[in-house]
PDB file of C-alpha atoms in Angstrom:
ATOM      1  CA  MET A   8       0.000   0.000   0.000  1.00 36.00           C
ATOM      2  CA  ALA A   9       1.104   3.303   0.468  1.00 36.00           C
ATOM      3  CA  ARG A  10      -2.330   6.501   0.137  1.00 31.00           C
ATOM      4  CA  ARG A  11      -2.061   9.993  -0.555  1.00 32.00           C
ATOM      5  CA  PHE A  12       1.183  13.534   0.173  1.00 33.00           C
ATOM      6  CA  MET A  13       6.792  26.183  -1.149  1.00 27.00           C
ATOM      7  CA  SER A  14      10.303  25.436  -0.179  1.00 24.00           C
ATOM      8  CA  LYS A  15      12.067  22.522  -1.745  1.00 24.00           C
ATOM      9  CA  PHE A  16      13.214  20.464   1.253  1.00 25.00           C
ATOM     10  CA  ALA A  17      11.651  19.361   4.525  1.00 29.00           C
ATOM     11  CA  VAL A  18      13.042  18.858   7.997  1.00 28.00           C
ATOM     12  CA  VAL A  19      11.492  15.612   9.180  1.00 32.00           C
ATOM     13  CA  VAL A  20      12.519  12.917  11.588  1.00 29.00           C
ATOM     14  CA  GLY A  21      14.516   9.893  10.555  1.00 31.00           C
ATOM     15  CA  SER A  22      16.480   8.658   7.596  1.00 29.00           C
ATOM     16  CA  VAL A  23      15.123   9.165   4.090  1.00 28.00           C
ATOM     17  CA  LEU A  24      13.565   6.189   2.366  1.00 30.00           C
ATOM     18  CA  ALA A  25      14.416   5.959  -1.318  1.00 31.00           C
ATOM     19  CA  LEU A  26      10.969   4.925  -2.428  1.00 32.00           C
ATOM     20  CA  ALA A  27       9.553   3.561  -5.619  1.00 30.00           C
ATOM     21  CA  GLY A  28       6.826   2.081  -3.436  1.00 34.00           C
ATOM     22  CA  CYS A  29       6.261   1.747   0.288  1.00 39.00           C
ATOM     23  CA  SER A  30       7.599  -0.535   2.964  1.00 33.00           C
ATOM     24  CA  SER A  31       5.362  -2.081   5.585  1.00 32.00           C
ATOM     25  CA  SER A  32       4.906  -0.140   8.804  1.00 35.00           C
ATOM     26  CA  GLU A  33       4.932  -3.500  10.568  1.00 28.00           C
ATOM     27  CA  GLN A  34       8.552  -4.033   9.524  1.00 29.00           C
ATOM     28  CA  LEU A  35       9.947  -0.650  10.605  1.00 29.00           C
ATOM     29  CA  ALA A  36      12.137  -0.650  13.686  1.00 27.00           C
ATOM     30  CA  GLU A  37      11.041   1.237  16.786  1.00 27.00           C
ATOM     31  CA  GLU A  38      14.034   3.459  17.379  1.00 28.00           C
ATOM     32  CA  GLN A  39      14.837   7.022  18.383  1.00 30.00           C
ATOM     33  CA  PRO A  40      15.390   8.860  15.086  1.00 31.00           C
ATOM     34  CA  THR A  41      17.650  11.812  14.323  1.00 28.00           C
ATOM     35  CA  GLN A  42      16.750  15.030  12.513  1.00 29.00           C
ATOM     36  CA  GLN A  43      17.505  14.966   8.806  1.00 29.00           C
ATOM     37  CA  ALA A  44      16.309  16.681   5.640  1.00 29.00           C
ATOM     38  CA  ALA A  45      13.975  14.758   3.330  1.00 40.00           C
ATOM     39  CA  ASN A  46      13.347  15.389  -0.342  1.00 45.00           C
ATOM     40  CA  ALA A  47      10.890  12.603  -1.115  1.00 66.00           C
ATOM     41  CA  ARG A  48       7.364  11.744  -0.007  1.00 76.00           C
ATOM     42  CA  GLY A  49       7.714   8.758   2.325  1.00 75.00           C
ATOM     43  CA  CYS A  50       4.800   6.487   3.172  1.00 76.00           C
ATOM     44  CA  ALA A  51       4.501   3.152   4.899  1.00 80.00           C
ATOM     45  CA  THR A  52       1.042   1.955   3.923  1.00 89.00           C
ATOM     46  CA  GLN A  53       1.304  -1.822   3.714  1.00 85.00           C
ATOM     47  CA  GLU A  54       0.415  -3.046   0.239  1.00 85.00           C
ATOM     48  CA  LEU A  55      -2.280  -5.678  -0.140  1.00 92.00           C
ATOM     49  CA  SER A  56      -1.149  -9.077  -1.329  1.00 91.00           C
ATOM     50  CA  ASP A  57      -2.172 -10.280  -4.794  1.00 92.00           C
ATOM     51  CA  ALA A  58      -4.730 -12.585  -3.171  1.00 95.00           C
ATOM     52  CA  GLU A  59      -6.179  -9.699  -1.165  1.00 95.00           C
ATOM     53  CA  LYS A  60      -6.410  -7.497  -4.259  1.00 95.00           C
ATOM     54  CA  THR A  61      -8.217 -10.292  -6.094  1.00 95.00           C
ATOM     55  CA  ALA A  62     -10.645 -10.717  -3.193  1.00 96.00           C
ATOM     56  CA  VAL A  63     -11.376  -6.978  -3.235  1.00 96.00           C
ATOM     57  CA  GLN A  64     -12.092  -7.041  -6.965  1.00 95.00           C
ATOM     58  CA  GLN A  65     -14.366 -10.051  -6.583  1.00 95.00           C
ATOM     59  CA  ALA A  66     -16.267  -8.288  -3.795  1.00 95.00           C
ATOM     60  CA  LEU A  67     -16.749  -5.218  -5.973  1.00 94.00           C
ATOM     61  CA  ALA A  68     -17.874  -7.359  -8.902  1.00 93.00           C
ATOM     62  CA  GLY A  69     -20.576  -8.844  -6.693  1.00 90.00           C
ATOM     63  CA  SER A  70     -21.755  -5.478  -5.403  1.00 86.00           C
ATOM     64  CA  THR A  71     -25.376  -4.456  -5.959  1.00 80.00           C
ATOM     65  CA  ARG A  72     -24.654  -0.721  -5.798  1.00 81.00           C
ATOM     66  CA  ALA A  73     -26.821   1.021  -8.371  1.00 77.00           C
ATOM     67  CA  GLN A  74     -24.828   4.206  -8.932  1.00 85.00           C
ATOM     68  CA  ALA A  75     -22.292   6.503  -7.292  1.00 88.00           C
ATOM     69  CA  ARG A  76     -23.653   8.655  -4.488  1.00 95.00           C
ATOM     70  CA  ALA A  77     -23.873  12.432  -4.803  1.00 96.00           C
ATOM     71  CA  ALA A  78     -20.967  14.669  -3.873  1.00 97.00           C
ATOM     72  CA  GLY A  79     -20.904  15.453  -0.169  1.00 97.00           C
ATOM     73  CA  SER A  80     -23.730  13.076   0.691  1.00 98.00           C
ATOM     74  CA  VAL A  81     -21.737  10.792   3.014  1.00 98.00           C
ATOM     75  CA  ASN A  82     -20.519  12.204   6.318  1.00 98.00           C
ATOM     76  CA  VAL A  83     -17.357  10.793   7.885  1.00 98.00           C
ATOM     77  CA  ASN A  84     -16.762  11.507  11.566  1.00 98.00           C
ATOM     78  CA  VAL A  85     -13.128  12.320  12.341  1.00 98.00           C
ATOM     79  CA  TYR A  86     -11.417  11.533  15.643  1.00 99.00           C
ATOM     80  CA  TRP A  87      -8.009  13.203  15.885  1.00 99.00           C
ATOM     81  CA  HIS A  88      -5.463  11.793  18.328  1.00 98.00           C
ATOM     82  CA  VAL A  89      -2.579  14.194  18.981  1.00 98.00           C
ATOM     83  CA  ILE A  90       0.455  12.212  20.145  1.00 98.00           C
ATOM     84  CA  ASN A  91       3.013  14.578  21.640  1.00 98.00           C
ATOM     85  CA  ASN A  92       6.208  14.648  23.640  1.00 98.00           C
ATOM     86  CA  GLY A  93       5.050  17.536  25.812  1.00 98.00           C
ATOM     87  CA  THR A  94       3.422  20.907  25.346  1.00 97.00           C
ATOM     88  CA  GLY A  95       4.082  23.190  22.386  1.00 97.00           C
ATOM     89  CA  ILE A  96       4.242  22.703  18.625  1.00 97.00           C
ATOM     90  CA  ALA A  97       7.927  21.693  18.790  1.00 97.00           C
ATOM     91  CA  ASN A  98       6.773  18.618  20.722  1.00 98.00           C
ATOM     92  CA  GLY A  99       4.031  17.711  18.254  1.00 98.00           C
ATOM     93  CA  ASP A 100       1.240  19.245  20.326  1.00 98.00           C
ATOM     94  CA  LEU A 101      -0.773  20.570  17.390  1.00 98.00           C
ATOM     95  CA  PRO A 102      -2.974  23.586  18.091  1.00 98.00           C
ATOM     96  CA  GLN A 103      -6.673  23.306  17.348  1.00 98.00           C
ATOM     97  CA  THR A 104      -6.281  25.796  14.489  1.00 98.00           C
ATOM     98  CA  GLN A 105      -4.042  23.411  12.531  1.00 98.00           C
ATOM     99  CA  ILE A 106      -6.395  20.491  13.154  1.00 98.00           C
ATOM    100  CA  ASP A 107      -9.320  22.560  11.902  1.00 98.00           C
ATOM    101  CA  SER A 108      -7.283  23.621   8.852  1.00 98.00           C
ATOM    102  CA  SER A 109      -6.455  19.968   8.138  1.00 98.00           C
ATOM    103  CA  VAL A 110     -10.133  18.988   8.115  1.00 98.00           C
ATOM    104  CA  ALA A 111     -10.845  21.958   5.841  1.00 98.00           C
ATOM    105  CA  VAL A 112      -8.136  20.714   3.431  1.00 98.00           C
ATOM    106  CA  LEU A 113      -9.772  17.275   3.433  1.00 98.00           C
ATOM    107  CA  ASN A 114     -13.173  18.732   2.630  1.00 98.00           C
ATOM    108  CA  ALA A 115     -11.737  20.814  -0.207  1.00 98.00           C
ATOM    109  CA  ALA A 116      -9.829  17.859  -1.673  1.00 98.00           C
ATOM    110  CA  TYR A 117     -12.843  15.508  -1.528  1.00 98.00           C
ATOM    111  CA  LYS A 118     -15.468  18.032  -2.624  1.00 98.00           C
ATOM    112  CA  ASN A 119     -16.151  16.155  -5.883  1.00 97.00           C
ATOM    113  CA  THR A 120     -16.484  12.795  -4.120  1.00 98.00           C
ATOM    114  CA  PRO A 121     -19.379  11.507  -1.986  1.00 98.00           C
ATOM    115  CA  PHE A 122     -17.463  12.291   1.209  1.00 98.00           C
ATOM    116  CA  LYS A 123     -17.426  15.169   3.652  1.00 98.00           C
ATOM    117  CA  PHE A 124     -15.646  15.232   7.006  1.00 98.00           C
ATOM    118  CA  THR A 125     -16.809  16.420  10.417  1.00 98.00           C
ATOM    119  CA  LEU A 126     -14.425  16.712  13.355  1.00 98.00           C
ATOM    120  CA  ALA A 127     -16.088  14.681  16.098  1.00 98.00           C
ATOM    121  CA  GLY A 128     -13.354  14.773  18.723  1.00 98.00           C
ATOM    122  CA  VAL A 129      -9.756  15.629  19.600  1.00 98.00           C
ATOM    123  CA  ASP A 130      -7.683  14.063  22.349  1.00 98.00           C
ATOM    124  CA  ARG A 131      -4.072  14.601  23.365  1.00 98.00           C
ATOM    125  CA  THR A 132      -1.659  12.004  24.676  1.00 98.00           C
ATOM    126  CA  THR A 133       1.880  12.601  25.933  1.00 98.00           C
ATOM    127  CA  HIS A 134       3.805   9.390  25.324  1.00 98.00           C
ATOM    128  CA  ARG A 135       7.497   9.228  24.373  1.00 97.00           C
ATOM    129  CA  THR A 136       7.322   5.857  22.602  1.00 98.00           C
ATOM    130  CA  TRP A 137       4.131   6.549  20.663  1.00 98.00           C
ATOM    131  CA  TYR A 138       5.470   9.973  19.694  1.00 98.00           C
ATOM    132  CA  THR A 139       8.161   8.386  17.508  1.00 98.00           C
ATOM    133  CA  CYS A 140       6.201   5.247  16.600  1.00 97.00           C
ATOM    134  CA  SER A 141       6.619   4.142  12.985  1.00 95.00           C
ATOM    135  CA  GLY A 142       4.654   0.899  13.200  1.00 94.00           C
ATOM    136  CA  GLY A 143       4.789  -2.497  14.849  1.00 94.00           C
ATOM    137  CA  GLY A 144       4.026  -3.082  18.510  1.00 97.00           C
ATOM    138  CA  CYS A 145       3.804   0.582  19.474  1.00 97.00           C
ATOM    139  CA  GLU A 146       1.230   1.170  16.727  1.00 97.00           C
ATOM    140  CA  SER A 147      -0.952  -1.640  18.025  1.00 98.00           C
ATOM    141  CA  LYS A 148      -0.779  -0.371  21.613  1.00 98.00           C
ATOM    142  CA  MET A 149      -1.420   3.236  20.608  1.00 98.00           C
ATOM    143  CA  LYS A 150      -4.423   2.465  18.454  1.00 98.00           C
ATOM    144  CA  SER A 151      -5.901  -0.090  20.852  1.00 98.00           C
ATOM    145  CA  ALA A 152      -5.838   2.520  23.602  1.00 98.00           C
ATOM    146  CA  LEU A 153      -7.159   5.474  21.616  1.00 98.00           C
ATOM    147  CA  ARG A 154      -9.290   4.381  18.652  1.00 98.00           C
ATOM    148  CA  LYS A 155     -12.942   5.468  18.654  1.00 98.00           C
ATOM    149  CA  GLY A 156     -16.015   4.577  16.615  1.00 98.00           C
ATOM    150  CA  GLY A 157     -16.582   1.920  13.990  1.00 98.00           C
ATOM    151  CA  ALA A 158     -15.574   1.018  10.443  1.00 98.00           C
ATOM    152  CA  GLY A 159     -16.902   4.259   8.979  1.00 98.00           C
ATOM    153  CA  ASP A 160     -15.195   6.575  11.457  1.00 98.00           C
ATOM    154  CA  LEU A 161     -11.828   8.069  10.516  1.00 98.00           C
ATOM    155  CA  ASN A 162      -9.221   7.959  13.279  1.00 98.00           C
ATOM    156  CA  ILE A 163      -6.187  10.171  12.654  1.00 99.00           C
ATOM    157  CA  TYR A 164      -3.024   9.894  14.734  1.00 98.00           C
ATOM    158  CA  SER A 165      -0.432  12.674  14.415  1.00 98.00           C
ATOM    159  CA  ASN A 166       3.065  12.050  15.739  1.00 98.00           C
ATOM    160  CA  ASN A 167       6.760  12.455  14.925  1.00 98.00           C
ATOM    161  CA  MET A 168       7.164   9.000  13.390  1.00 95.00           C
ATOM    162  CA  GLY A 169      10.676   9.316  11.987  1.00 88.00           C
ATOM    163  CA  GLN A 170      12.220   6.951   9.412  1.00 85.00           C
ATOM    164  CA  GLY A 171      11.816   9.700   6.790  1.00 89.00           C
ATOM    165  CA  LEU A 172       8.099   8.902   6.693  1.00 95.00           C
ATOM    166  CA  LEU A 173       5.112  11.172   6.262  1.00 97.00           C
ATOM    167  CA  GLY A 174       2.354   8.680   7.051  1.00 97.00           C
ATOM    168  CA  TRP A 175       0.532   5.440   6.464  1.00 97.00           C
ATOM    169  CA  ALA A 176      -3.030   4.123   6.404  1.00 98.00           C
ATOM    170  CA  THR A 177      -5.064   0.946   6.473  1.00 98.00           C
ATOM    171  CA  PHE A 178      -7.342  -0.214   3.659  1.00 98.00           C
ATOM    172  CA  PRO A 179     -11.106  -0.728   4.107  1.00 98.00           C
ATOM    173  CA  SER A 180     -10.812  -4.424   3.277  1.00 97.00           C
ATOM    174  CA  SER A 181      -8.497  -4.875   6.296  1.00 97.00           C
ATOM    175  CA  TYR A 182     -11.021  -3.635   8.845  1.00 98.00           C
ATOM    176  CA  ALA A 183     -12.792  -6.938   9.456  1.00 97.00           C
ATOM    177  CA  SER A 184      -9.598  -8.769  10.418  1.00 96.00           C
ATOM    178  CA  LYS A 185      -7.831  -5.911  12.254  1.00 96.00           C
ATOM    179  CA  PRO A 186     -10.393  -3.333  13.375  1.00 98.00           C
ATOM    180  CA  LYS A 187      -8.227  -1.829  16.121  1.00 97.00           C
ATOM    181  CA  LEU A 188      -5.481  -0.955  13.611  1.00 98.00           C
ATOM    182  CA  ASP A 189      -7.861   0.905  11.314  1.00 98.00           C
ATOM    183  CA  GLY A 190      -7.006   4.523  10.623  1.00 98.00           C
ATOM    184  CA  VAL A 191      -4.381   6.975   9.395  1.00 98.00           C
ATOM    185  CA  VAL A 192      -1.091   8.063  10.966  1.00 98.00           C
ATOM    186  CA  ILE A 193       0.585  11.266   9.770  1.00 98.00           C
ATOM    187  CA  LEU A 194       3.698  13.254  10.570  1.00 98.00           C
ATOM    188  CA  TYR A 195       2.519  16.164  12.702  1.00 98.00           C
ATOM    189  CA  SER A 196       4.594  18.703  10.753  1.00 98.00           C
ATOM    190  CA  SER A 197       2.848  17.790   7.457  1.00 98.00           C
ATOM    191  CA  VAL A 198      -0.326  19.665   8.458  1.00 98.00           C
ATOM    192  CA  PRO A 199      -1.081  23.084   6.937  1.00 98.00           C
ATOM    193  CA  GLY A 200       1.555  25.535   8.117  1.00 97.00           C
ATOM    194  CA  GLY A 201       3.815  22.785   9.449  1.00 97.00           C
ATOM    195  CA  SER A 202       7.570  22.596   8.961  1.00 97.00           C
ATOM    196  CA  ALA A 203       7.733  19.592   6.592  1.00 96.00           C
ATOM    197  CA  ALA A 204       7.921  21.622   3.357  1.00 96.00           C
ATOM    198  CA  PRO A 205       7.204  20.850   0.541  1.00 97.00           C
ATOM    199  CA  TYR A 206       4.756  18.483   2.261  1.00 97.00           C
ATOM    200  CA  ASN A 207       3.163  20.981   4.642  1.00 97.00           C
ATOM    201  CA  GLN A 208      -0.128  21.965   3.029  1.00 98.00           C
ATOM    202  CA  GLY A 209      -2.102  19.048   4.462  1.00 98.00           C
ATOM    203  CA  ASP A 210      -2.110  16.683   1.493  1.00 98.00           C
ATOM    204  CA  THR A 211      -0.233  13.911   3.245  1.00 98.00           C
ATOM    205  CA  LEU A 212      -3.516  13.459   5.096  1.00 98.00           C
ATOM    206  CA  THR A 213      -5.474  13.724   1.829  1.00 98.00           C
ATOM    207  CA  HIS A 214      -3.238  11.022   0.296  1.00 98.00           C
ATOM    208  CA  GLU A 215      -3.452   8.646   3.253  1.00 98.00           C
ATOM    209  CA  VAL A 216      -7.221   9.064   3.566  1.00 98.00           C
ATOM    210  CA  GLY A 217      -7.361   8.049  -0.111  1.00 98.00           C
ATOM    211  CA  HIS A 218      -5.806   4.751   0.941  1.00 98.00           C
ATOM    212  CA  TRP A 219      -8.237   4.538   3.867  1.00 98.00           C
ATOM    213  CA  PHE A 220     -11.045   4.729   1.306  1.00 98.00           C
ATOM    214  CA  GLY A 221      -9.340   2.013  -0.769  1.00 98.00           C
ATOM    215  CA  LEU A 222      -7.280   3.778  -3.447  1.00 98.00           C
ATOM    216  CA  TYR A 223      -3.876   2.533  -4.517  1.00 97.00           C
ATOM    217  CA  HIS A 224      -1.021   4.712  -5.726  1.00 97.00           C
ATOM    218  CA  THR A 225      -1.301   5.956  -9.291  1.00 97.00           C
ATOM    219  CA  PHE A 226       2.012   4.216 -10.012  1.00 95.00           C
ATOM    220  CA  GLN A 227       0.983   0.851  -8.556  1.00 94.00           C
ATOM    221  CA  GLY A 228       1.775  -1.932 -11.000  1.00 93.00           C
ATOM    222  CA  GLY A 229       3.754   0.401 -13.230  1.00 96.00           C
ATOM    223  CA  CYS A 230       2.736   0.274 -16.888  1.00 97.00           C
ATOM    224  CA  ALA A 231       1.110  -3.171 -16.654  1.00 95.00           C
ATOM    225  CA  ASP A 232      -2.632  -3.710 -16.352  1.00 94.00           C
ATOM    226  CA  PRO A 233      -4.545  -3.419 -14.085  1.00 95.00           C
ATOM    227  CA  ALA A 234      -2.170  -0.853 -12.523  1.00 95.00           C
ATOM    228  CA  ASP A 235      -4.179   1.085  -9.895  1.00 96.00           C
ATOM    229  CA  TYR A 236      -7.518  -0.492 -10.945  1.00 97.00           C
ATOM    230  CA  VAL A 237      -8.875   2.902 -12.037  1.00 97.00           C
ATOM    231  CA  SER A 238      -9.501   3.333 -15.760  1.00 95.00           C
ATOM    232  CA  ASP A 239      -9.247   7.119 -15.956  1.00 97.00           C
ATOM    233  CA  THR A 240      -5.846   7.549 -14.284  1.00 97.00           C
ATOM    234  CA  ALA A 241      -3.011   7.061 -16.758  1.00 97.00           C
ATOM    235  CA  ALA A 242      -0.557   4.280 -15.969  1.00 97.00           C
ATOM    236  CA  GLU A 243       2.680   5.495 -14.410  1.00 97.00           C
ATOM    237  CA  ALA A 244       5.959   3.594 -14.285  1.00 97.00           C
ATOM    238  CA  SER A 245       7.233   5.200 -11.089  1.00 96.00           C
ATOM    239  CA  PRO A 246       6.321   7.884  -8.554  1.00 96.00           C
ATOM    240  CA  ALA A 247       6.518  11.540  -9.523  1.00 96.00           C
ATOM    241  CA  TYR A 248       8.410  13.884  -7.201  1.00 96.00           C
ATOM    242  CA  GLY A 249       8.231  17.655  -7.145  1.00 97.00           C
ATOM    243  CA  CYS A 250       5.861  18.811  -9.879  1.00 97.00           C
ATOM    244  CA  PRO A 251       7.311  17.641 -13.203  1.00 97.00           C
ATOM    245  CA  SER A 252       5.910  18.924 -16.494  1.00 95.00           C
ATOM    246  CA  GLY A 253       5.344  16.691 -19.522  1.00 95.00           C
ATOM    247  CA  ARG A 254       6.102  13.439 -17.688  1.00 97.00           C
ATOM    248  CA  ASP A 255       5.006  10.363 -19.663  1.00 97.00           C
ATOM    249  CA  THR A 256       6.491   7.112 -18.369  1.00 98.00           C
ATOM    250  CA  CYS A 257       4.092   4.583 -19.960  1.00 97.00           C
ATOM    251  CA  ALA A 258       3.759   4.640 -23.737  1.00 94.00           C
ATOM    252  CA  GLY A 259       0.208   4.974 -25.026  1.00 91.00           C
ATOM    253  CA  SER A 260      -1.342   5.574 -21.604  1.00 91.00           C
ATOM    254  CA  GLY A 261      -1.335   9.352 -21.561  1.00 95.00           C
ATOM    255  CA  MET A 262       0.530  11.896 -19.493  1.00 97.00           C
ATOM    256  CA  ASP A 263       1.407  10.823 -15.971  1.00 98.00           C
ATOM    257  CA  PRO A 264      -1.157  11.950 -13.356  1.00 98.00           C
ATOM    258  CA  VAL A 265       1.353  14.035 -11.409  1.00 98.00           C
ATOM    259  CA  THR A 266      -1.341  16.307  -9.929  1.00 98.00           C
ATOM    260  CA  ASN A 267      -3.295  13.362  -8.557  1.00 98.00           C
ATOM    261  CA  PHE A 268      -3.517  13.082  -4.789  1.00 98.00           C
ATOM    262  CA  MET A 269      -2.395   9.447  -4.999  1.00 98.00           C
ATOM    263  CA  ASP A 270       0.969  10.209  -6.615  1.00 97.00           C
ATOM    264  CA  TYR A 271       4.065  11.365  -4.680  1.00 97.00           C
ATOM    265  CA  SER A 272       4.188  14.954  -5.946  1.00 97.00           C
ATOM    266  CA  ASP A 273       4.666  17.984  -3.691  1.00 97.00           C
ATOM    267  CA  ASP A 274       1.572  19.187  -1.841  1.00 98.00           C
ATOM    268  CA  ALA A 275       1.422  22.328  -3.973  1.00 98.00           C
ATOM    269  CA  CYS A 276       1.160  20.155  -7.092  1.00 98.00           C
ATOM    270  CA  MET A 277      -1.646  17.873  -5.870  1.00 97.00           C
ATOM    271  CA  ASN A 278      -5.210  18.896  -6.677  1.00 98.00           C
ATOM    272  CA  THR A 279      -7.101  15.996  -8.277  1.00 98.00           C
ATOM    273  CA  PHE A 280      -9.112  12.855  -7.668  1.00 98.00           C
ATOM    274  CA  SER A 281     -10.424  11.405 -10.925  1.00 98.00           C
ATOM    275  CA  THR A 282     -14.049  10.452 -11.473  1.00 97.00           C
ATOM    276  CA  GLY A 283     -12.997   6.803 -11.479  1.00 97.00           C
ATOM    277  CA  GLN A 284     -11.206   7.198  -8.170  1.00 98.00           C
ATOM    278  CA  ALA A 285     -14.265   8.823  -6.591  1.00 98.00           C
ATOM    279  CA  ASP A 286     -16.414   5.962  -7.844  1.00 97.00           C
ATOM    280  CA  ARG A 287     -13.991   3.335  -6.530  1.00 97.00           C
ATOM    281  CA  MET A 288     -13.820   4.984  -3.101  1.00 98.00           C
ATOM    282  CA  ASP A 289     -17.608   5.073  -2.969  1.00 97.00           C
ATOM    283  CA  ALA A 290     -17.947   1.400  -3.916  1.00 96.00           C
ATOM    284  CA  LEU A 291     -15.282   0.232  -1.470  1.00 97.00           C
ATOM    285  CA  THR A 292     -16.743   2.305   1.368  1.00 97.00           C
ATOM    286  CA  ILE A 293     -20.182   0.808   0.841  1.00 96.00           C
ATOM    287  CA  GLN A 294     -18.691  -2.677   0.635  1.00 96.00           C
ATOM    288  CA  TYR A 295     -16.372  -2.551   3.639  1.00 97.00           C
ATOM    289  CA  ARG A 296     -17.133   0.506   5.769  1.00 96.00           C
ATOM    290  CA  LYS A 297     -20.935   0.335   5.526  1.00 93.00           C
ATOM    291  CA  ILE A 298     -21.511   4.062   5.322  1.00 93.00           C
TER     292      ILE A 298
END
């Protein structure tokens, strides 16, 4: 998996991952990271296996959904869990203004999809281990202690994860087997006005929520069918970084979708979900999240 993604470089925690895809958050070591500059969008959303992807497609094929729902017709309650290392923004203790701005960015990004987002609650936890958690045992403990709501409720955890990462998410098809792990984790400095430029306009959250709704990266599968399983996003051989012009990595497919929220472009470059992506998110949410 991956989900979802000014000045040119960012100060984030941890070593930079050279990514053509994402590594599993379950496999990342729990260690105290060091400050380093990152110049690539890092995500740790765990990719579905081939068998899981096939099962998802079979479930969608058997769906009785008549048509896509209207834009903004499906409300998603958001529970935001601020994981900090003490008081103040330098310790990850996000102010309410940045949380509100993040939800506003989500609503703007998803305005042409069925989904709208309502902030239902914010809690704050000071915990040194969870503050730098990048997956594994600390993730399980953190989410088991804090998660609220059901399959259709979006739980967001902001921390200082390190490893050069910006975030990760779980897919809707994973909820039944691992409900406590469901949700999105983001680097706290990737929110609007944060320090993780060029990934500080809030679209890391947009990207990861795309995974939470079931979207794959636009570059998944490279140039080979079925790629990202969305017919109206051009196939892409590899992630796009920055905001490249005229990029075309798969012959005959069309120009790479570098402005798509599910690529790895800078936040300032991202502005699009395709009609096919909106339809796929809607179908997967009905199938697995029951909202």
